[in-house]
Amino acid sequence: MHPASVAAEATGARQGGPSALAAALAASRADTLATFAACERALPGLAVPLLAELNPPLWELGHIGWFQEYWIARNPERALGDRASADAPRTAPLRPGADALYDSSRVPHDSRWQLPLPDADTTRGDLDRQLALTLQLLASAGDGDDALYAFRLALLHEDMHHEAALYMARGLGVPIADPRWQPRRLPEPPGCLEIDVGSWRLGSPAGAGFAFDNELPAHEVALHPFGIDAQALRWAEYLPFVEAGGYGQPQWWTPEGWRWRRARAECGPRHLRRDGKVWLAWRHGLWQPLELAEAAVNLSRHEAEAWCAWAGRRLPTEAEWEAAACTRPEAFRWADVWEWTASPFSPFDGFRPHPYRDYSAPWFDGRPVLRGASHCTQPRMRHPRYRNFFPAGRNDVPAGLRSCAAG
């Protein structure tokens, strides 16, 4: 995606006024409902297996509306922005008992398969009422960053869940026809970008609209000169590692990565299999010929590190990634896949949790940071300073890598 388009979309979500937010909230909801409808068509009874990486689609749908109502219509301190109390007493939900069904902070994951959830049509009706109330409140909210904080948070939260719905759909074999969420062909690798900035101010600047709490405060980081790939790794570059037997050779893997590899039945990347000399990919519920020019995707951080060791490369730190993306936007292609970095997800010095305290702080456990965005990410979510974070063994998310010169 062209860097200028990425920047314009992200700026609109983080800095746009009430009219732009109203349009984005409506568009986000339309995408949520369209992807849910695809699951309804493909999954009898909307049934999915109880796995740590999945949620019941009906629960996901209700949770999205609940979250928006909880942080906007039911939040008496929403006008205080990121200074609002997380524990401010809430007004009653539109649906009695909704907190016991949809509050992800208090409803254990595995219990979501047994909850007495309203049916799909009733849940859609709840979402219609919740969105109507949100838009009514937005029209009179004012245009300051504090006044719009909760609306921007709810928008981006829904966009995150839409991306999760898309990659869950891929694993479940649900066909997604919308061309916006399909992977793109990448050109031949244009080579390394040489970056020499001395230091970099990592994180989001204060007073520049919405920012997630883990992006703050911005601070200076010393950087040595480095070379970094101009785009994400394609299957054409990753599969030689697989074909050379890399998944059976422990010397390329970290000890943690080798334990992860040994615990899995597959001896190769997720959603891929080989038919003779042809690689096939699982997409739309079918095995189809793999497009080698697409970015390598559904790789864990362990696989990314193993490829780097085999190729004599390394993963970038998140400061290196951000510096390259921001200083060389004309040459640094991103938003094809989420990209693993070498950095742990940890708080910046001076971190202050925002009202939605469960967004960042519970996950400062050493899991790695991913940067960028994927072909499943809403364009308005794509921001060069956004920090994503997943455990190193997750390979269901649309993640891949770019590498740096070792040394």
Coordinates of C-alpha atoms in Angstrom, one line a residue:
M1 CA 0.0 0.0 0.0
H2 CA 1.3 3.5 -0.8
P3 CA 2.7 5.1 2.4
A4 CA 0.8 8.3 1.8
S5 CA -2.5 6.4 1.7
V6 CA -1.6 4.6 4.9
A7 CA -0.8 7.8 6.7
A8 CA -4.0 9.6 5.6
E9 CA -6.3 6.8 6.7
A10 CA -4.6 6.5 10.1
T11 CA -4.6 10.2 10.7
G12 CA -8.3 10.3 10.1
A13 CA -9.0 7.7 12.7
R14 CA -6.7 9.2 15.3
Q15 CA -7.3 12.9 14.7
G16 CA -10.6 13.1 12.7
G17 CA -13.5 15.1 14.0
P18 CA -17.0 14.0 14.8
S19 CA -18.3 13.8 11.2
A20 CA -15.3 11.7 10.1
L21 CA -15.7 9.5 13.2
A22 CA -19.4 9.0 12.6
A23 CA -18.7 7.8 9.0
A24 CA -15.9 5.5 10.2
L25 CA -18.0 4.0 13.0
A26 CA -20.8 3.2 10.5
A27 CA -18.3 1.7 8.0
S28 CA -16.7 -0.4 10.7
R29 CA -20.0 -1.8 11.8
A30 CA -20.9 -2.6 8.2
D31 CA -17.7 -4.6 7.8
T32 CA -18.3 -6.4 11.2
L33 CA -21.8 -7.5 10.1
A34 CA -20.6 -8.5 6.6
T35 CA -17.9 -10.8 8.0
F36 CA -20.2 -12.2 10.6
A37 CA -22.8 -13.0 7.8
A38 CA -20.0 -14.9 6.0
C39 CA -19.5 -17.0 9.1
E40 CA -23.3 -17.6 9.4
R41 CA -23.3 -19.0 5.8
A42 CA -20.3 -21.2 6.3
L43 CA -20.6 -22.5 9.9
P44 CA -23.7 -24.5 10.7
G45 CA -25.1 -23.1 13.9
L46 CA -22.1 -20.7 14.1
A47 CA -20.3 -23.6 15.9
V48 CA -16.5 -23.4 16.3
P49 CA -14.1 -25.6 18.3
L50 CA -13.0 -24.5 21.7
L51 CA -9.5 -23.4 21.0
A52 CA -7.4 -20.7 22.7
E53 CA -7.1 -18.8 19.4
L54 CA -10.8 -18.7 18.7
N55 CA -13.9 -17.1 20.1
P56 CA -17.5 -18.0 19.3
P57 CA -18.6 -15.7 16.5
L58 CA -21.8 -14.8 18.2
W59 CA -19.9 -13.9 21.4
E60 CA -17.5 -11.7 19.4
L61 CA -20.4 -9.9 17.8
G62 CA -22.1 -9.1 21.1
H63 CA -18.8 -8.2 22.7
I64 CA -18.1 -5.5 20.1
G65 CA -21.4 -3.8 20.7
W66 CA -21.1 -4.2 24.5
F67 CA -17.6 -2.6 24.5
Q68 CA -18.8 0.4 22.5
E69 CA -21.8 1.0 24.9
Y70 CA -19.6 0.4 28.0
W71 CA -17.0 3.0 27.1
I72 CA -19.3 5.6 25.5
A73 CA -23.0 5.6 26.5
R74 CA -22.5 4.0 29.9
N75 CA -19.4 5.9 30.8
P76 CA -20.1 9.0 32.9
E77 CA -16.5 10.2 32.5
R78 CA -16.1 9.8 28.8
A79 CA -15.5 13.5 28.3
L80 CA -12.3 13.2 30.4
G81 CA -10.6 11.2 27.7
D82 CA -7.6 9.1 28.8
R83 CA -7.8 10.7 32.3
A84 CA -11.2 9.1 33.0
S85 CA -11.4 6.6 35.9
A86 CA -11.4 3.0 34.8
D87 CA -13.6 2.3 37.8
A88 CA -16.3 5.0 37.4
P89 CA -19.7 3.4 38.1
R90 CA -21.5 2.6 34.9
T91 CA -25.2 3.1 34.0
A92 CA -27.2 0.0 33.3
P93 CA -26.7 -1.7 29.9
L94 CA -29.4 -1.7 27.2
R95 CA -29.6 -5.4 27.6
P96 CA -30.0 -6.5 31.2
G97 CA -27.2 -8.9 32.3
A98 CA -24.9 -7.9 29.3
D99 CA -21.8 -7.4 31.6
A100 CA -22.0 -11.1 32.6
L101 CA -22.0 -12.2 29.0
Y102 CA -19.6 -9.9 27.2
D103 CA -17.1 -8.3 29.5
S104 CA -13.9 -9.9 28.3
S105 CA -12.0 -8.9 31.5
R106 CA -14.4 -10.9 33.7
V107 CA -15.8 -13.6 31.4
P108 CA -13.3 -16.5 31.2
H109 CA -12.4 -17.5 27.6
D110 CA -13.5 -21.1 27.8
S111 CA -16.8 -20.2 29.4
R112 CA -17.9 -18.3 26.3
W113 CA -19.0 -21.5 24.6
Q114 CA -21.6 -22.2 27.3
L115 CA -23.1 -18.7 27.8
P116 CA -26.8 -18.1 27.2
L117 CA -26.2 -15.7 24.4
P118 CA -29.0 -13.9 22.5
D119 CA -29.4 -15.3 19.0
A120 CA -27.9 -13.6 15.9
D121 CA -30.9 -11.5 15.0
T122 CA -31.4 -10.3 18.5
T123 CA -27.7 -9.5 18.8
R124 CA -27.8 -7.5 15.6
G125 CA -30.7 -5.6 17.0
D126 CA -28.7 -4.8 20.1
L127 CA -25.8 -3.5 17.9
D128 CA -28.2 -1.3 16.0
R129 CA -29.4 0.3 19.2
Q130 CA -25.9 0.7 20.6
L131 CA -24.6 2.3 17.4
A132 CA -27.6 4.7 17.2
L133 CA -26.9 5.9 20.7
T134 CA -23.2 6.2 20.1
L135 CA -23.8 8.4 17.0
Q136 CA -26.4 10.5 18.9
L137 CA -23.8 11.2 21.7
L138 CA -21.0 11.8 19.2
A139 CA -23.1 14.6 17.5
S140 CA -23.0 16.6 20.7
A141 CA -19.6 15.5 22.1
G142 CA -17.5 18.4 20.8
D143 CA -14.3 18.1 18.8
G144 CA -11.5 18.0 21.3
D145 CA -9.2 15.0 21.8
D146 CA -10.6 14.3 25.3
A147 CA -14.2 14.5 24.1
L148 CA -13.5 12.1 21.2
Y149 CA -11.1 9.7 23.0
A150 CA -13.8 7.1 23.9
F151 CA -15.3 7.2 20.4
R152 CA -11.9 6.6 18.8
L153 CA -11.1 3.8 21.2
A154 CA -14.4 2.1 20.4
L155 CA -13.8 2.5 16.6
L156 CA -10.3 1.0 16.7
H157 CA -11.4 -1.8 19.1
E158 CA -14.0 -2.8 16.6
D159 CA -11.5 -2.7 13.7
M160 CA -9.2 -5.0 15.7
H161 CA -11.9 -7.5 16.2
H162 CA -12.8 -7.4 12.5
E163 CA -9.2 -8.3 11.7
A164 CA -9.4 -11.1 14.2
A165 CA -12.6 -12.3 12.6
L166 CA -10.9 -12.4 9.2
Y167 CA -8.0 -14.5 10.3
M168 CA -10.2 -16.8 12.4
A169 CA -12.3 -17.2 9.3
R170 CA -9.3 -18.3 7.3
G171 CA -8.4 -21.0 9.8
L172 CA -12.0 -22.2 9.8
G173 CA -12.3 -22.3 6.0
V174 CA -14.9 -19.5 5.8
P175 CA -14.8 -17.9 2.3
I176 CA -14.3 -14.1 2.4
A177 CA -15.0 -12.6 -1.0
D178 CA -14.3 -9.0 -0.3
P179 CA -11.2 -8.1 -2.3
R180 CA -10.0 -5.6 0.3
W181 CA -8.9 -8.4 2.6
Q182 CA -6.9 -10.5 0.1
P183 CA -3.1 -10.6 0.1
R184 CA -1.2 -8.8 -2.5
R185 CA 1.7 -9.7 -4.8
L186 CA 5.0 -8.1 -3.8
P187 CA 7.7 -7.1 -6.3
E188 CA 11.1 -8.6 -6.5
P189 CA 13.0 -7.6 -3.3
P190 CA 14.5 -4.1 -4.0
G191 CA 17.3 -4.7 -1.5
C192 CA 18.2 -3.1 1.8
L193 CA 17.6 0.4 3.0
E194 CA 20.6 1.9 4.8
I195 CA 19.4 3.9 7.8
D196 CA 21.7 6.1 9.8
V197 CA 19.8 8.4 12.1
G198 CA 21.9 8.3 15.2
S199 CA 18.9 8.3 17.5
W200 CA 15.1 8.0 17.2
R201 CA 12.2 9.3 19.2
L202 CA 10.3 6.1 19.7
G203 CA 6.5 6.3 20.3
S204 CA 3.7 8.7 19.6
P205 CA 4.1 12.4 20.3
A206 CA 1.9 13.9 23.0
G207 CA -1.0 16.1 21.8
A208 CA -1.2 14.5 18.3
G209 CA -4.7 13.0 18.7
F210 CA -5.5 9.5 19.9
A211 CA -2.7 7.2 21.0
F212 CA -2.7 3.9 22.7
D213 CA -1.2 3.9 26.2
N214 CA 1.6 1.6 25.3
E215 CA 2.8 4.1 22.6
L216 CA 3.5 6.7 25.3
P217 CA 5.5 8.5 26.3
A218 CA 7.7 9.1 23.3
H219 CA 11.4 8.9 24.2
E220 CA 14.9 9.0 22.5
V221 CA 16.5 5.7 21.6
A222 CA 20.1 5.5 20.3
L223 CA 20.4 3.7 17.0
H224 CA 23.5 2.4 15.3
P225 CA 23.5 2.5 11.5
F226 CA 21.6 -0.6 10.1
G227 CA 20.4 -2.1 6.9
I228 CA 16.8 -3.3 6.7
D229 CA 14.7 -4.9 4.0
A230 CA 12.5 -2.6 2.0
Q231 CA 9.6 -5.0 2.2
A232 CA 8.4 -8.0 4.0
L233 CA 9.8 -11.4 3.1
R234 CA 7.9 -13.3 0.3
W235 CA 7.2 -17.0 0.1
A236 CA 9.8 -17.0 -2.7
E237 CA 12.4 -16.2 -0.1
Y238 CA 11.0 -18.1 2.8
L239 CA 10.3 -21.5 1.2
P240 CA 13.9 -22.4 0.3
F241 CA 14.5 -22.6 4.1
V242 CA 11.7 -25.1 4.4
E243 CA 12.8 -27.1 1.3
A244 CA 16.3 -27.3 2.7
G245 CA 15.0 -29.1 5.7
G246 CA 15.1 -26.2 8.1
Y247 CA 12.1 -27.4 10.1
G248 CA 14.1 -30.5 11.0
Q249 CA 17.4 -28.8 11.9
P250 CA 17.6 -27.5 15.5
Q251 CA 20.7 -25.4 14.8
W252 CA 18.5 -22.7 13.3
W253 CA 16.1 -22.5 16.1
T254 CA 16.3 -20.9 19.5
P255 CA 15.8 -23.4 22.4
E256 CA 12.3 -22.1 23.0
G257 CA 11.6 -22.2 19.2
W258 CA 12.8 -25.8 18.9
R259 CA 10.5 -26.8 21.8
W260 CA 7.6 -25.1 20.0
R261 CA 8.5 -26.8 16.7
R262 CA 8.8 -30.2 18.3
A263 CA 5.4 -29.8 20.0
R264 CA 3.7 -29.3 16.6
A265 CA 2.6 -32.0 14.2
E266 CA 3.2 -29.8 11.1
C267 CA 6.7 -29.8 9.6
G268 CA 6.2 -26.5 7.8
P269 CA 4.3 -23.2 7.8
R270 CA 0.7 -23.2 8.9
H271 CA -2.0 -23.3 6.1
L272 CA 0.6 -24.7 3.6
R273 CA 1.2 -28.1 2.2
R274 CA 3.2 -29.6 -0.6
D275 CA 1.8 -31.6 -3.5
G276 CA 4.8 -33.0 -5.3
K277 CA 6.8 -29.9 -6.3
V278 CA 3.8 -27.6 -5.9
W279 CA 3.0 -25.6 -2.8
L280 CA -0.7 -25.2 -1.9
A281 CA -2.3 -22.7 0.5
W282 CA -5.5 -23.2 2.5
R283 CA -7.7 -20.2 1.6
H284 CA -11.5 -19.8 1.4
G285 CA -11.9 -23.4 2.6
L286 CA -9.9 -24.8 -0.3
W287 CA -6.4 -25.9 -1.1
Q288 CA -5.1 -23.6 -3.9
P289 CA -1.8 -23.0 -5.6
L290 CA 0.4 -20.8 -3.5
E291 CA 1.3 -17.4 -5.0
L292 CA 5.1 -17.2 -4.3
A293 CA 5.1 -13.4 -4.7
E294 CA 2.9 -12.9 -1.7
A295 CA 4.3 -12.1 1.7
A296 CA 5.1 -15.1 3.8
V297 CA 2.3 -15.2 6.4
N298 CA 1.0 -17.1 9.4
L299 CA 4.5 -17.5 10.7
S300 CA 5.3 -17.5 14.4
R301 CA 8.2 -15.4 15.8
H302 CA 10.1 -18.7 16.3
E303 CA 9.8 -19.4 12.5
A304 CA 10.9 -15.8 11.8
E305 CA 14.0 -16.2 14.0
A306 CA 14.8 -19.6 12.5
W307 CA 14.7 -18.2 8.9
C308 CA 16.9 -15.3 10.0
A309 CA 19.5 -17.6 11.5
W310 CA 19.5 -19.8 8.4
A311 CA 19.9 -16.7 6.1
G312 CA 22.5 -14.9 8.3
R313 CA 20.1 -12.1 9.0
R314 CA 18.3 -10.8 12.2
L315 CA 15.0 -9.3 13.1
P316 CA 14.8 -5.5 13.5
T317 CA 14.1 -3.9 16.9
E318 CA 10.9 -2.0 17.0
A319 CA 12.9 1.3 17.1
E320 CA 14.7 0.3 13.9
W321 CA 11.4 -0.6 12.3
E322 CA 9.7 2.6 13.2
A323 CA 12.7 4.8 12.2
A324 CA 12.9 3.2 8.8
A325 CA 9.1 3.4 8.2
C326 CA 9.0 7.1 9.2
T327 CA 12.2 8.4 7.7
R328 CA 12.1 6.4 4.4
P329 CA 8.3 6.3 3.6
E330 CA 8.9 6.5 -0.1
A331 CA 10.9 3.2 -0.1
F332 CA 9.7 1.3 3.0
R333 CA 6.7 -0.8 2.0
W334 CA 4.5 -2.1 4.8
A335 CA 1.0 -3.2 5.6
D336 CA 1.2 -6.6 3.8
V337 CA 1.7 -8.6 7.0
W338 CA 2.3 -7.9 10.7
E339 CA 6.0 -8.1 11.2
W340 CA 7.8 -9.7 14.2
T341 CA 10.5 -7.6 15.9
A342 CA 13.3 -8.5 18.3
S343 CA 11.8 -6.3 21.0
P344 CA 9.8 -7.5 24.0
F345 CA 6.4 -5.8 24.6
S346 CA 7.2 -3.7 27.7
P347 CA 6.1 -0.3 29.0
F348 CA 8.1 2.7 28.0
D349 CA 9.6 4.6 30.9
G350 CA 6.8 6.8 32.4
F351 CA 4.0 4.5 31.1
R352 CA 0.6 5.4 32.5
P353 CA -2.3 3.0 31.8
H354 CA -5.3 4.5 30.1
P355 CA -8.9 3.8 31.3
Y356 CA -9.1 0.5 29.5
R357 CA -6.4 -0.9 31.7
D358 CA -6.6 -4.4 30.3
Y359 CA -5.5 -3.3 26.9
S360 CA -1.7 -3.2 27.6
A361 CA -0.6 -3.7 31.2
P362 CA -1.6 -7.4 31.6
W363 CA 0.5 -8.3 28.6
F364 CA 3.9 -6.9 29.6
D365 CA 5.1 -10.4 30.1
G366 CA 8.0 -10.6 27.6
R367 CA 6.0 -11.4 24.5
P368 CA 7.3 -9.8 21.3
V369 CA 6.2 -6.6 19.6
L370 CA 4.9 -6.8 16.0
R371 CA 4.9 -3.7 13.9
G372 CA 3.2 -2.6 10.7
A373 CA -0.2 -4.0 9.7
S374 CA -1.5 -6.8 7.5
H375 CA -3.8 -7.1 4.4
C376 CA -6.6 -7.9 6.9
T377 CA -6.1 -4.7 8.9
Q378 CA -8.5 -1.8 8.4
P379 CA -6.6 1.0 6.6
R380 CA -7.5 3.4 9.4
M381 CA -5.8 1.1 11.9
R382 CA -2.5 1.1 10.0
H383 CA -0.2 3.5 11.8
P384 CA 3.7 3.4 11.9
R385 CA 3.8 3.9 15.7
Y386 CA 1.2 1.2 16.5
R387 CA 2.5 -1.6 18.7
N388 CA 0.9 -5.0 18.3
F389 CA 1.8 -7.9 20.6
F390 CA 1.2 -11.7 20.6
P391 CA 3.0 -14.6 22.2
A392 CA 5.9 -15.8 20.1
G393 CA 4.2 -19.1 19.2
R394 CA 1.1 -17.6 17.7
N395 CA 0.9 -18.5 14.0
D396 CA -2.8 -17.9 13.4
V397 CA -2.4 -14.1 13.0
P398 CA -1.4 -12.8 9.6
A399 CA 2.2 -12.2 10.6
G400 CA 5.5 -12.5 8.8
L401 CA 8.8 -10.7 8.8
R402 CA 11.4 -8.4 7.3
S403 CA 15.0 -8.7 8.3
C404 CA 18.1 -6.7 9.0
A405 CA 21.7 -7.3 8.1
A406 CA 23.4 -9.2 10.9
G407 CA 26.2 -7.5 12.8

